[in-house]
């Protein structure tokens, strides 16, 4: 039997040269890794290499045994989005209205404390990405940039302000006034912190703000010199809303977190703030109903990213029931464990109006500052759009109509 053989030709030198990648390797050891990053997890691995262990662990870690966060991540992995075929998905529209205004994609930036600890530019870098991408950024009471500074740095951004009901109500009124005077659109009242959660990983690392210079810190500086140089040369690292505080963090937490806060305080908050109010930290259908009756505009189903109660409910698992109970009265958002565009898409398919990301964009900030935060959004947008097309949804309404389920 005759065998088929390929026809040999004299090698083509131009063709050979065309196969060679002539780009000059960068002297920056992380540039190639950033260019090759395909997922938020890839950026998290870069962030781990670029920041001190105490900083990375603060972002990655959770309360006690970190079970609540692990359960949240596992829940997102079990989402199965209903898919339809033979639908026109030649044009994908990811836009959605949040509090009556359109955002380009229903992925918002959650409030996170100590943001300048992750990257020296801090909160303004994240808010600038939000502004450029037509998204929403929520500034934390525990932020390292004040409401006034953020408004000056990124004047055209949609800014929400995260608030705690403090033991001394005049302290709450002072930060509310800062938000009002500087054009913040909404207040995000966090209600899942009657007391501070136990974070053993941070305790073992001796986390303080600013970081204390100890013997092991000297070795940390040697391993991450650029991070420390940025910290030392860009101003004092402190809580902007509490400038001048020189007592331990535990005492500050005792001032901020009021274990006597109740639903009545939401009524009080409505009397002193005339704009939209979002309640963050709802973890049951009953509390969602109670909050909705008080006339708030939205709730965020949240377990604080698994950083407070380590045996609490998984927000994603109660999302469909909450949407069914109060979704026609208030806007329902969700956070905690969202690390990809498909995670976000799944939550939207289950009924959420929008999702909030925290760890994901902090990994981007640690990996590459503002450009890293932008890369996180673009990665998630690509995954979100791709998932919409493959599930047969051309817009957000069709995503929700198709729906999803959480596999057992």
mmCIF file of C-alpha atoms in Angstrom, residues 131-351:
data_model
loop_
_atom_site.group_PDB
_atom_site.id
_atom_site.type_symbol
_atom_site.label_atom_id
_atom_site.label_comp_id
_atom_site.label_asym_id
_atom_site.label_seq_id
_atom_site.Cartn_x
_atom_site.Cartn_y
_atom_site.Cartn_z
ATOM 1 C CA UNK A 131 -15.546 57.337 36.388
ATOM 2 C CA UNK A 132 -13.853 56.410 33.109
ATOM 3 C CA UNK A 133 -15.910 53.212 32.775
ATOM 4 C CA UNK A 134 -19.221 54.813 33.843
ATOM 5 C CA UNK A 135 -19.502 52.728 37.006
ATOM 6 C CA UNK A 136 -20.133 53.422 40.710
ATOM 7 C CA UNK A 137 -17.515 53.668 43.462
ATOM 8 C CA UNK A 138 -18.352 53.525 47.173
ATOM 9 C CA UNK A 139 -15.892 55.197 49.550
ATOM 10 C CA UNK A 140 -15.447 53.612 52.970
ATOM 11 C CA UNK A 141 -15.644 55.418 56.301
ATOM 12 C CA UNK A 142 -12.413 53.505 56.979
ATOM 13 C CA UNK A 143 -10.871 54.834 53.777
ATOM 14 C CA UNK A 144 -7.470 56.473 53.578
ATOM 15 C CA UNK A 145 -8.878 59.296 51.433
ATOM 16 C CA UNK A 146 -11.487 61.756 52.705
ATOM 17 C CA UNK A 147 -14.752 62.523 50.888
ATOM 18 C CA UNK A 148 -13.423 66.003 50.105
ATOM 19 C CA UNK A 149 -10.155 64.659 48.696
ATOM 20 C CA UNK A 150 -11.938 62.080 46.558
ATOM 21 C CA UNK A 151 -14.377 64.636 45.150
ATOM 22 C CA UNK A 152 -11.487 66.946 44.266
ATOM 23 C CA UNK A 153 -9.458 64.162 42.651
ATOM 24 C CA UNK A 154 -12.312 62.594 40.645
ATOM 25 C CA UNK A 155 -15.053 65.233 40.443
ATOM 26 C CA UNK A 156 -17.177 63.558 37.763
ATOM 27 C CA UNK A 157 -17.480 60.121 39.354
ATOM 28 C CA UNK A 158 -20.674 58.579 40.733
ATOM 29 C CA UNK A 159 -19.730 58.443 44.393
ATOM 30 C CA UNK A 160 -21.526 56.602 47.186
ATOM 31 C CA UNK A 161 -20.389 56.861 50.811
ATOM 32 C CA UNK A 162 -20.303 53.887 53.154
ATOM 33 C CA UNK A 163 -21.318 54.703 56.724
ATOM 34 C CA UNK A 164 -21.416 53.102 60.156
ATOM 35 C CA UNK A 165 -23.864 54.231 62.841
ATOM 36 C CA UNK A 166 -21.341 55.243 65.476
ATOM 37 C CA UNK A 167 -21.795 55.232 69.229
ATOM 38 C CA UNK A 168 -21.667 59.015 69.241
ATOM 39 C CA UNK A 169 -24.280 60.052 66.677
ATOM 40 C CA UNK A 170 -22.560 63.405 66.238
ATOM 41 C CA UNK A 171 -19.586 61.531 64.760
ATOM 42 C CA UNK A 172 -21.901 59.926 62.207
ATOM 43 C CA UNK A 173 -23.424 63.325 61.437
ATOM 44 C CA UNK A 174 -19.946 64.765 60.836
ATOM 45 C CA UNK A 175 -19.056 62.216 58.165
ATOM 46 C CA UNK A 176 -22.558 62.423 56.658
ATOM 47 C CA UNK A 177 -22.022 66.169 56.279
ATOM 48 C CA UNK A 178 -18.714 65.512 54.507
ATOM 49 C CA UNK A 179 -20.498 63.215 52.058
ATOM 50 C CA UNK A 180 -23.328 65.706 51.471
ATOM 51 C CA UNK A 181 -21.014 68.701 51.019
ATOM 52 C CA UNK A 182 -18.908 66.830 48.470
ATOM 53 C CA UNK A 183 -21.616 65.584 46.139
ATOM 54 C CA UNK A 184 -21.959 61.949 47.181
ATOM 55 C CA UNK A 185 -25.043 60.408 45.613
ATOM 56 C CA UNK A 186 -26.062 57.818 48.201
ATOM 57 C CA UNK A 187 -25.258 56.503 51.660
ATOM 58 C CA UNK A 188 -24.390 52.833 52.123
ATOM 59 C CA UNK A 189 -25.141 51.924 55.731
ATOM 60 C CA UNK A 190 -23.207 48.844 56.837
ATOM 61 C CA UNK A 191 -25.200 46.879 59.411
ATOM 62 C CA UNK A 192 -23.303 43.587 59.820
ATOM 63 C CA UNK A 193 -20.686 44.976 62.220
ATOM 64 C CA UNK A 194 -22.272 45.394 65.672
ATOM 65 C CA UNK A 195 -18.830 44.291 66.858
ATOM 66 C CA UNK A 196 -15.661 43.735 64.868
ATOM 67 C CA UNK A 197 -15.085 40.228 63.533
ATOM 68 C CA UNK A 198 -12.186 38.085 64.715
ATOM 69 C CA UNK A 199 -9.548 37.946 61.979
ATOM 70 C CA UNK A 200 -6.885 35.575 63.163
ATOM 71 C CA UNK A 201 -4.734 35.903 60.052
ATOM 72 C CA UNK A 202 -4.377 39.667 60.592
ATOM 73 C CA UNK A 203 -3.704 39.164 64.306
ATOM 74 C CA UNK A 204 -0.932 36.684 63.574
ATOM 75 C CA UNK A 205 0.612 39.120 61.115
ATOM 76 C CA UNK A 206 0.400 41.988 63.606
ATOM 77 C CA UNK A 207 -1.518 44.234 61.192
ATOM 78 C CA UNK A 208 -1.600 47.909 62.150
ATOM 79 C CA UNK A 209 -2.286 51.118 60.206
ATOM 80 C CA UNK A 210 0.255 52.457 59.536
ATOM 81 C CA UNK A 211 2.479 49.335 59.612
ATOM 82 C CA UNK A 212 4.800 49.262 62.616
ATOM 83 C CA UNK A 213 8.536 48.987 62.003
ATOM 84 C CA UNK A 214 9.642 45.795 63.717
ATOM 85 C CA UNK A 215 12.624 43.529 63.168
ATOM 86 C CA UNK A 216 10.687 41.351 60.713
ATOM 87 C CA UNK A 217 9.521 44.544 58.959
ATOM 88 C CA UNK A 218 13.139 45.271 58.043
ATOM 89 C CA UNK A 219 13.320 41.974 56.179
ATOM 90 C CA UNK A 220 9.936 42.702 54.581
ATOM 91 C CA UNK A 221 11.298 46.017 53.290
ATOM 92 C CA UNK A 222 14.231 44.212 51.737
ATOM 93 C CA UNK A 223 11.883 41.850 49.899
ATOM 94 C CA UNK A 224 9.399 44.523 48.728
ATOM 95 C CA UNK A 225 11.466 47.746 48.485
ATOM 96 C CA UNK A 226 9.261 49.534 45.909
ATOM 97 C CA UNK A 227 6.090 49.039 47.945
ATOM 98 C CA UNK A 228 7.753 50.419 51.064
ATOM 99 C CA UNK A 229 9.339 53.322 49.159
ATOM 100 C CA UNK A 230 5.900 54.295 47.868
ATOM 101 C CA UNK A 231 4.482 54.080 51.390
ATOM 102 C CA UNK A 232 7.219 56.283 52.876
ATOM 103 C CA UNK A 233 7.116 58.955 50.166
ATOM 104 C CA UNK A 234 3.371 59.549 49.624
ATOM 105 C CA UNK A 235 2.135 60.953 52.902
ATOM 106 C CA UNK A 236 1.030 59.515 56.210
ATOM 107 C CA UNK A 237 -1.158 56.423 55.998
ATOM 108 C CA UNK A 238 -4.197 57.033 58.206
ATOM 109 C CA UNK A 239 -7.973 56.872 58.282
ATOM 110 C CA UNK A 240 -9.004 60.067 56.539
ATOM 111 C CA UNK A 241 -12.250 60.412 58.478
ATOM 112 C CA UNK A 242 -10.337 60.105 61.765
ATOM 113 C CA UNK A 243 -7.174 62.085 61.148
ATOM 114 C CA UNK A 244 -5.124 62.579 64.262
ATOM 115 C CA UNK A 245 -6.285 59.312 65.870
ATOM 116 C CA UNK A 246 -3.268 57.991 67.765
ATOM 117 C CA UNK A 247 -4.813 55.163 69.779
ATOM 118 C CA UNK A 248 -4.959 51.421 68.955
ATOM 119 C CA UNK A 249 -7.213 50.196 66.150
ATOM 120 C CA UNK A 250 -9.235 48.189 68.667
ATOM 121 C CA UNK A 251 -10.259 51.433 70.388
ATOM 122 C CA UNK A 252 -11.210 53.000 67.068
ATOM 123 C CA UNK A 253 -13.358 49.970 66.254
ATOM 124 C CA UNK A 254 -15.026 50.370 69.638
ATOM 125 C CA UNK A 255 -15.894 53.959 68.748
ATOM 126 C CA UNK A 256 -17.236 53.160 65.282
ATOM 127 C CA UNK A 257 -19.179 49.925 65.796
ATOM 128 C CA UNK A 258 -22.250 50.392 67.973
ATOM 129 C CA UNK A 259 -23.780 47.083 69.168
ATOM 130 C CA UNK A 260 -26.938 48.981 70.152
ATOM 131 C CA UNK A 261 -27.802 49.896 66.530
ATOM 132 C CA UNK A 262 -31.313 48.780 65.515
ATOM 133 C CA UNK A 263 -33.817 49.291 62.699
ATOM 134 C CA UNK A 264 -34.867 52.530 64.422
ATOM 135 C CA UNK A 265 -31.524 54.026 63.440
ATOM 136 C CA UNK A 266 -32.431 53.661 59.772
ATOM 137 C CA UNK A 267 -35.438 55.882 60.443
ATOM 138 C CA UNK A 268 -33.094 58.374 62.113
ATOM 139 C CA UNK A 269 -30.739 58.215 59.143
ATOM 140 C CA UNK A 270 -33.589 58.999 56.755
ATOM 141 C CA UNK A 271 -34.296 62.136 58.807
ATOM 142 C CA UNK A 272 -30.757 63.491 58.383
ATOM 143 C CA UNK A 273 -30.003 62.339 54.801
ATOM 144 C CA UNK A 274 -32.435 63.143 52.004
ATOM 145 C CA UNK A 275 -30.728 61.139 49.265
ATOM 146 C CA UNK A 276 -30.858 57.394 48.525
ATOM 147 C CA UNK A 277 -29.966 54.991 51.347
ATOM 148 C CA UNK A 278 -28.592 51.498 50.714
ATOM 149 C CA UNK A 279 -28.457 48.963 53.570
ATOM 150 C CA UNK A 280 -25.382 46.721 53.316
ATOM 151 C CA UNK A 281 -25.064 43.507 55.259
ATOM 152 C CA UNK A 282 -28.568 42.020 54.988
ATOM 153 C CA UNK A 283 -28.362 38.247 55.497
ATOM 154 C CA UNK A 284 -31.965 37.070 55.789
ATOM 155 C CA UNK A 285 -35.285 37.427 54.008
ATOM 156 C CA UNK A 286 -36.899 38.732 57.199
ATOM 157 C CA UNK A 287 -34.373 41.579 57.562
ATOM 158 C CA UNK A 288 -34.711 42.393 53.868
ATOM 159 C CA UNK A 289 -38.470 42.799 54.338
ATOM 160 C CA UNK A 290 -37.979 44.941 57.430
ATOM 161 C CA UNK A 291 -35.479 47.215 55.680
ATOM 162 C CA UNK A 292 -37.735 47.586 52.639
ATOM 163 C CA UNK A 293 -40.622 48.725 54.871
ATOM 164 C CA UNK A 294 -38.446 51.571 56.178
ATOM 165 C CA UNK A 295 -38.301 53.214 52.768
ATOM 166 C CA UNK A 296 -34.689 52.615 51.776
ATOM 167 C CA UNK A 297 -33.800 52.520 48.094
ATOM 168 C CA UNK A 298 -31.659 49.398 48.039
ATOM 169 C CA UNK A 299 -30.089 46.577 50.032
ATOM 170 C CA UNK A 300 -26.819 44.745 49.544
ATOM 171 C CA UNK A 301 -26.930 41.091 50.465
ATOM 172 C CA UNK A 302 -23.552 40.705 52.111
ATOM 173 C CA UNK A 303 -21.639 38.765 54.740
ATOM 174 C CA UNK A 304 -18.842 41.355 54.638
ATOM 175 C CA UNK A 305 -16.824 39.124 52.341
ATOM 176 C CA UNK A 306 -16.638 36.475 55.062
ATOM 177 C CA UNK A 307 -14.726 38.916 57.261
ATOM 178 C CA UNK A 308 -17.239 39.191 60.118
ATOM 179 C CA UNK A 309 -19.336 36.151 61.133
ATOM 180 C CA UNK A 310 -17.590 32.964 60.043
ATOM 181 C CA UNK A 311 -20.697 30.784 60.295
ATOM 182 C CA UNK A 312 -23.141 33.194 58.691
ATOM 183 C CA UNK A 313 -25.379 32.605 55.659
ATOM 184 C CA UNK A 314 -24.084 32.647 52.091
ATOM 185 C CA UNK A 315 -25.699 35.723 50.437
ATOM 186 C CA UNK A 316 -25.975 34.091 47.008
ATOM 187 C CA UNK A 317 -28.047 31.224 48.401
ATOM 188 C CA UNK A 318 -30.785 33.559 49.693
ATOM 189 C CA UNK A 319 -30.694 35.934 46.704
ATOM 190 C CA UNK A 320 -33.615 34.398 44.736
ATOM 191 C CA UNK A 321 -35.873 34.370 47.804
ATOM 192 C CA UNK A 322 -35.029 37.978 48.702
ATOM 193 C CA UNK A 323 -35.656 39.122 45.132
ATOM 194 C CA UNK A 324 -39.023 37.376 45.193
ATOM 195 C CA UNK A 325 -39.927 38.950 48.544
ATOM 196 C CA UNK A 326 -38.866 42.599 48.048
ATOM 197 C CA UNK A 327 -37.334 42.938 44.587
ATOM 198 C CA UNK A 328 -40.255 45.074 43.415
ATOM 199 C CA UNK A 329 -39.822 47.511 46.330
ATOM 200 C CA UNK A 330 -36.057 48.063 46.545
ATOM 201 C CA UNK A 331 -33.058 47.401 44.341
ATOM 202 C CA UNK A 332 -31.247 44.216 45.360
ATOM 203 C CA UNK A 333 -27.457 44.111 45.098
ATOM 204 C CA UNK A 334 -25.016 41.472 46.288
ATOM 205 C CA UNK A 335 -21.337 41.200 47.188
ATOM 206 C CA UNK A 336 -18.885 38.683 48.610
ATOM 207 C CA UNK A 337 -16.827 36.196 46.607
ATOM 208 C CA UNK A 338 -17.393 37.635 43.116
ATOM 209 C CA UNK A 339 -14.126 37.027 41.278
ATOM 210 C CA UNK A 340 -15.093 36.788 37.613
ATOM 211 C CA UNK A 341 -17.487 38.123 35.032
ATOM 212 C CA UNK A 342 -19.319 34.801 35.094
ATOM 213 C CA UNK A 343 -19.790 35.095 38.870
ATOM 214 C CA UNK A 344 -21.346 38.517 38.257
ATOM 215 C CA UNK A 345 -23.465 37.231 35.382
ATOM 216 C CA UNK A 346 -24.768 34.373 37.510
ATOM 217 C CA UNK A 347 -25.840 36.736 40.297
ATOM 218 C CA UNK A 348 -27.622 38.988 37.782
ATOM 219 C CA UNK A 349 -29.364 35.935 36.274
ATOM 220 C CA UNK A 350 -30.572 35.013 39.770
ATOM 221 C CA UNK A 351 -32.168 38.451 40.101
#
